[in-house]
Amino acid sequence: AVVSTQSTGGLTPKELEVKHIHEEVAFFRKNLFVLPKGEAGTAFIEEAIKLINAFNSNDDNISVALTQLMIMFPLLLQKPSPKSKAKDHLEALKRRLVLWQEEDFS
């Protein structure tokens, strides 16, 4: 669906989605796991660096890059369950990174 930027305060659909998610994750209970070492941890750091670089450049995502960075940690590093183990955290991070890279924030 095409959304007019006039009816949304000049924000694009992506900007609106990121803003909405940021408003939700601001109230998440702190239950983040430690970033795993290895491939998944490195991929997480690379994604964070991409967002920082997007903010520092004239990238199309400059308007949402920092907000995306702020929502990245609670969305991707949230424990899958209260008693989850490191292996569960690793699998959750891998799965979530794929969704993040596809810009599927749901």
mmCIF file with all atom_site columns, C-alpha atoms in Angstrom:
data_model
loop_
_atom_site.group_PDB
_atom_site.id
_atom_site.type_symbol
_atom_site.label_atom_id
_atom_site.label_alt_id
_atom_site.label_comp_id
_atom_site.label_asym_id
_atom_site.label_entity_id
_atom_site.label_seq_id
_atom_site.pdbx_PDB_ins_code
_atom_site.Cartn_x
_atom_site.Cartn_y
_atom_site.Cartn_z
_atom_site.occupancy
_atom_site.B_iso_or_equiv
_atom_site.pdbx_formal_charge
_atom_site.auth_seq_id
_atom_site.auth_comp_id
_atom_site.auth_asym_id
_atom_site.auth_atom_id
_atom_site.pdbx_PDB_model_num
ATOM 1   C CA . ALA A 1 1   ? 0.000  0.000   0.000  1.00 0.00 ? 1   ALA A CA 1
ATOM 2   C CA . VAL A 1 2   ? 1.260  3.432   -0.897 1.00 0.00 ? 2   VAL A CA 1
ATOM 3   C CA . VAL A 1 3   ? 1.103  5.910   1.970  1.00 0.00 ? 3   VAL A CA 1
ATOM 4   C CA . SER A 1 4   ? 1.125  9.621   1.299  1.00 0.00 ? 4   SER A CA 1
ATOM 5   C CA . THR A 1 5   ? 3.945  11.338  3.171  1.00 0.00 ? 5   THR A CA 1
ATOM 6   C CA . GLN A 1 6   ? 1.638  14.339  3.699  1.00 0.00 ? 6   GLN A CA 1
ATOM 7   C CA . SER A 1 7   ? -0.781 12.334  5.880  1.00 0.00 ? 7   SER A CA 1
ATOM 8   C CA . THR A 1 8   ? 2.116  10.864  7.889  1.00 0.00 ? 8   THR A CA 1
ATOM 9   C CA . GLY A 1 9   ? 3.911  14.056  8.806  1.00 0.00 ? 9   GLY A CA 1
ATOM 10  C CA . GLY A 1 10  ? 6.365  13.700  5.937  1.00 0.00 ? 10  GLY A CA 1
ATOM 11  C CA . LEU A 1 11  ? 7.645  10.292  7.094  1.00 0.00 ? 11  LEU A CA 1
ATOM 12  C CA . THR A 1 12  ? 8.148  7.417   4.680  1.00 0.00 ? 12  THR A CA 1
ATOM 13  C CA . PRO A 1 13  ? 6.541  4.039   5.424  1.00 0.00 ? 13  PRO A CA 1
ATOM 14  C CA . LYS A 1 14  ? 9.923  2.686   6.597  1.00 0.00 ? 14  LYS A CA 1
ATOM 15  C CA . GLU A 1 15  ? 10.421 5.674   8.894  1.00 0.00 ? 15  GLU A CA 1
ATOM 16  C CA . LEU A 1 16  ? 6.924  5.192   10.332 1.00 0.00 ? 16  LEU A CA 1
ATOM 17  C CA . GLU A 1 17  ? 7.533  1.495   10.952 1.00 0.00 ? 17  GLU A CA 1
ATOM 18  C CA . VAL A 1 18  ? 10.884 2.104   12.661 1.00 0.00 ? 18  VAL A CA 1
ATOM 19  C CA . LYS A 1 19  ? 9.373  4.896   14.781 1.00 0.00 ? 19  LYS A CA 1
ATOM 20  C CA . HIS A 1 20  ? 6.502  2.646   15.870 1.00 0.00 ? 20  HIS A CA 1
ATOM 21  C CA . ILE A 1 21  ? 8.881  -0.188  16.802 1.00 0.00 ? 21  ILE A CA 1
ATOM 22  C CA . HIS A 1 22  ? 11.112 2.221   18.734 1.00 0.00 ? 22  HIS A CA 1
ATOM 23  C CA . GLU A 1 23  ? 8.097  3.375   20.765 1.00 0.00 ? 23  GLU A CA 1
ATOM 24  C CA . GLU A 1 24  ? 7.327  -0.265  21.643 1.00 0.00 ? 24  GLU A CA 1
ATOM 25  C CA . VAL A 1 25  ? 10.843 -1.478  22.493 1.00 0.00 ? 25  VAL A CA 1
ATOM 26  C CA . ALA A 1 26  ? 11.441 1.516   24.742 1.00 0.00 ? 26  ALA A CA 1
ATOM 27  C CA . PHE A 1 27  ? 9.249  -0.258  27.289 1.00 0.00 ? 27  PHE A CA 1
ATOM 28  C CA . PHE A 1 28  ? 10.679 -3.789  26.915 1.00 0.00 ? 28  PHE A CA 1
ATOM 29  C CA . ARG A 1 29  ? 11.812 -5.389  30.132 1.00 0.00 ? 29  ARG A CA 1
ATOM 30  C CA . LYS A 1 30  ? 15.579 -5.787  30.130 1.00 0.00 ? 30  LYS A CA 1
ATOM 31  C CA . ASN A 1 31  ? 16.209 -9.404  29.224 1.00 0.00 ? 31  ASN A CA 1
ATOM 32  C CA . LEU A 1 32  ? 19.021 -9.269  26.700 1.00 0.00 ? 32  LEU A CA 1
ATOM 33  C CA . PHE A 1 33  ? 21.593 -11.991 26.255 1.00 0.00 ? 33  PHE A CA 1
ATOM 34  C CA . VAL A 1 34  ? 25.319 -11.422 25.822 1.00 0.00 ? 34  VAL A CA 1
ATOM 35  C CA . LEU A 1 35  ? 26.367 -11.107 22.201 1.00 0.00 ? 35  LEU A CA 1
ATOM 36  C CA . PRO A 1 36  ? 27.791 -14.488 21.160 1.00 0.00 ? 36  PRO A CA 1
ATOM 37  C CA . LYS A 1 37  ? 31.259 -14.782 19.711 1.00 0.00 ? 37  LYS A CA 1
ATOM 38  C CA . GLY A 1 38  ? 31.826 -16.156 16.249 1.00 0.00 ? 38  GLY A CA 1
ATOM 39  C CA . GLU A 1 39  ? 29.973 -15.712 12.992 1.00 0.00 ? 39  GLU A CA 1
ATOM 40  C CA . ALA A 1 40  ? 26.631 -14.524 14.387 1.00 0.00 ? 40  ALA A CA 1
ATOM 41  C CA . GLY A 1 41  ? 28.260 -12.015 16.741 1.00 0.00 ? 41  GLY A CA 1
ATOM 42  C CA . THR A 1 42  ? 30.410 -10.671 13.934 1.00 0.00 ? 42  THR A CA 1
ATOM 43  C CA . ALA A 1 43  ? 27.364 -10.368 11.648 1.00 0.00 ? 43  ALA A CA 1
ATOM 44  C CA . PHE A 1 44  ? 25.543 -8.414  14.377 1.00 0.00 ? 44  PHE A CA 1
ATOM 45  C CA . ILE A 1 45  ? 28.470 -5.994  14.725 1.00 0.00 ? 45  ILE A CA 1
ATOM 46  C CA . GLU A 1 46  ? 28.664 -5.605  10.931 1.00 0.00 ? 46  GLU A CA 1
ATOM 47  C CA . GLU A 1 47  ? 24.975 -4.671  10.804 1.00 0.00 ? 47  GLU A CA 1
ATOM 48  C CA . ALA A 1 48  ? 25.500 -2.097  13.559 1.00 0.00 ? 48  ALA A CA 1
ATOM 49  C CA . ILE A 1 49  ? 28.467 -0.656  11.657 1.00 0.00 ? 49  ILE A CA 1
ATOM 50  C CA . LYS A 1 50  ? 26.355 -0.412  8.475  1.00 0.00 ? 50  LYS A CA 1
ATOM 51  C CA . LEU A 1 51  ? 23.807 1.680   10.356 1.00 0.00 ? 51  LEU A CA 1
ATOM 52  C CA . ILE A 1 52  ? 26.462 3.954   11.827 1.00 0.00 ? 52  ILE A CA 1
ATOM 53  C CA . ASN A 1 53  ? 28.008 4.390   8.377  1.00 0.00 ? 53  ASN A CA 1
ATOM 54  C CA . ALA A 1 54  ? 24.567 5.104   6.889  1.00 0.00 ? 54  ALA A CA 1
ATOM 55  C CA . PHE A 1 55  ? 24.097 7.855   9.453  1.00 0.00 ? 55  PHE A CA 1
ATOM 56  C CA . ASN A 1 56  ? 27.528 9.316   8.713  1.00 0.00 ? 56  ASN A CA 1
ATOM 57  C CA . SER A 1 57  ? 26.982 9.396   4.952  1.00 0.00 ? 57  SER A CA 1
ATOM 58  C CA . ASN A 1 58  ? 24.410 10.720  2.537  1.00 0.00 ? 58  ASN A CA 1
ATOM 59  C CA . ASP A 1 59  ? 22.709 7.330   2.495  1.00 0.00 ? 59  ASP A CA 1
ATOM 60  C CA . ASP A 1 60  ? 18.956 7.143   1.854  1.00 0.00 ? 60  ASP A CA 1
ATOM 61  C CA . ASN A 1 61  ? 18.544 5.666   5.352  1.00 0.00 ? 61  ASN A CA 1
ATOM 62  C CA . ILE A 1 62  ? 20.173 8.592   7.162  1.00 0.00 ? 62  ILE A CA 1
ATOM 63  C CA . SER A 1 63  ? 16.827 9.682   8.642  1.00 0.00 ? 63  SER A CA 1
ATOM 64  C CA . VAL A 1 64  ? 16.231 6.329   10.367 1.00 0.00 ? 64  VAL A CA 1
ATOM 65  C CA . ALA A 1 65  ? 19.730 4.894   10.820 1.00 0.00 ? 65  ALA A CA 1
ATOM 66  C CA . LEU A 1 66  ? 20.201 5.830   14.487 1.00 0.00 ? 66  LEU A CA 1
ATOM 67  C CA . THR A 1 67  ? 16.686 4.783   15.425 1.00 0.00 ? 67  THR A CA 1
ATOM 68  C CA . GLN A 1 68  ? 17.270 1.448   13.704 1.00 0.00 ? 68  GLN A CA 1
ATOM 69  C CA . LEU A 1 69  ? 20.480 1.068   15.692 1.00 0.00 ? 69  LEU A CA 1
ATOM 70  C CA . MET A 1 70  ? 18.570 1.737   18.931 1.00 0.00 ? 70  MET A CA 1
ATOM 71  C CA . ILE A 1 71  ? 15.911 -0.877  18.162 1.00 0.00 ? 71  ILE A CA 1
ATOM 72  C CA . MET A 1 72  ? 18.426 -3.424  16.869 1.00 0.00 ? 72  MET A CA 1
ATOM 73  C CA . PHE A 1 73  ? 19.736 -4.384  20.319 1.00 0.00 ? 73  PHE A CA 1
ATOM 74  C CA . PRO A 1 74  ? 16.415 -5.149  22.046 1.00 0.00 ? 74  PRO A CA 1
ATOM 75  C CA . LEU A 1 75  ? 14.936 -6.829  18.972 1.00 0.00 ? 75  LEU A CA 1
ATOM 76  C CA . LEU A 1 76  ? 17.864 -9.068  18.101 1.00 0.00 ? 76  LEU A CA 1
ATOM 77  C CA . LEU A 1 77  ? 19.352 -9.757  21.546 1.00 0.00 ? 77  LEU A CA 1
ATOM 78  C CA . GLN A 1 78  ? 16.164 -10.446 23.494 1.00 0.00 ? 78  GLN A CA 1
ATOM 79  C CA . LYS A 1 79  ? 16.249 -13.820 25.269 1.00 0.00 ? 79  LYS A CA 1
ATOM 80  C CA . PRO A 1 80  ? 13.932 -16.323 23.577 1.00 0.00 ? 80  PRO A CA 1
ATOM 81  C CA . SER A 1 81  ? 12.728 -17.553 26.986 1.00 0.00 ? 81  SER A CA 1
ATOM 82  C CA . PRO A 1 82  ? 13.538 -16.890 30.656 1.00 0.00 ? 82  PRO A CA 1
ATOM 83  C CA . LYS A 1 83  ? 15.583 -20.090 31.021 1.00 0.00 ? 83  LYS A CA 1
ATOM 84  C CA . SER A 1 84  ? 17.174 -20.133 27.585 1.00 0.00 ? 84  SER A CA 1
ATOM 85  C CA . LYS A 1 85  ? 20.768 -21.273 27.171 1.00 0.00 ? 85  LYS A CA 1
ATOM 86  C CA . ALA A 1 86  ? 23.626 -19.896 25.054 1.00 0.00 ? 86  ALA A CA 1
ATOM 87  C CA . LYS A 1 87  ? 22.785 -22.319 22.219 1.00 0.00 ? 87  LYS A CA 1
ATOM 88  C CA . ASP A 1 88  ? 19.208 -20.977 22.141 1.00 0.00 ? 88  ASP A CA 1
ATOM 89  C CA . HIS A 1 89  ? 20.537 -17.414 22.066 1.00 0.00 ? 89  HIS A CA 1
ATOM 90  C CA . LEU A 1 90  ? 22.806 -18.199 19.130 1.00 0.00 ? 90  LEU A CA 1
ATOM 91  C CA . GLU A 1 91  ? 20.000 -19.774 17.102 1.00 0.00 ? 91  GLU A CA 1
ATOM 92  C CA . ALA A 1 92  ? 17.648 -16.891 17.894 1.00 0.00 ? 92  ALA A CA 1
ATOM 93  C CA . LEU A 1 93  ? 20.262 -14.336 16.836 1.00 0.00 ? 93  LEU A CA 1
ATOM 94  C CA . LYS A 1 94  ? 20.956 -16.137 13.553 1.00 0.00 ? 94  LYS A CA 1
ATOM 95  C CA . ARG A 1 95  ? 17.233 -16.315 12.743 1.00 0.00 ? 95  ARG A CA 1
ATOM 96  C CA . ARG A 1 96  ? 16.646 -12.691 13.713 1.00 0.00 ? 96  ARG A CA 1
ATOM 97  C CA . LEU A 1 97  ? 19.635 -11.431 11.714 1.00 0.00 ? 97  LEU A CA 1
ATOM 98  C CA . VAL A 1 98  ? 18.168 -12.956 8.559  1.00 0.00 ? 98  VAL A CA 1
ATOM 99  C CA . LEU A 1 99  ? 14.871 -11.168 9.221  1.00 0.00 ? 99  LEU A CA 1
ATOM 100 C CA . TRP A 1 100 ? 16.691 -7.921  10.061 1.00 0.00 ? 100 TRP A CA 1
ATOM 101 C CA . GLN A 1 101 ? 18.675 -8.016  6.826  1.00 0.00 ? 101 GLN A CA 1
ATOM 102 C CA . GLU A 1 102 ? 15.406 -8.528  4.922  1.00 0.00 ? 102 GLU A CA 1
ATOM 103 C CA . GLU A 1 103 ? 14.043 -5.508  6.834  1.00 0.00 ? 103 GLU A CA 1
ATOM 104 C CA . ASP A 1 104 ? 11.296 -7.659  8.328  1.00 0.00 ? 104 ASP A CA 1
ATOM 105 C CA . PHE A 1 105 ? 10.890 -5.876  11.660 1.00 0.00 ? 105 PHE A CA 1
ATOM 106 C CA . SER A 1 106 ? 7.674  -7.634  12.628 1.00 0.00 ? 106 SER A CA 1
#
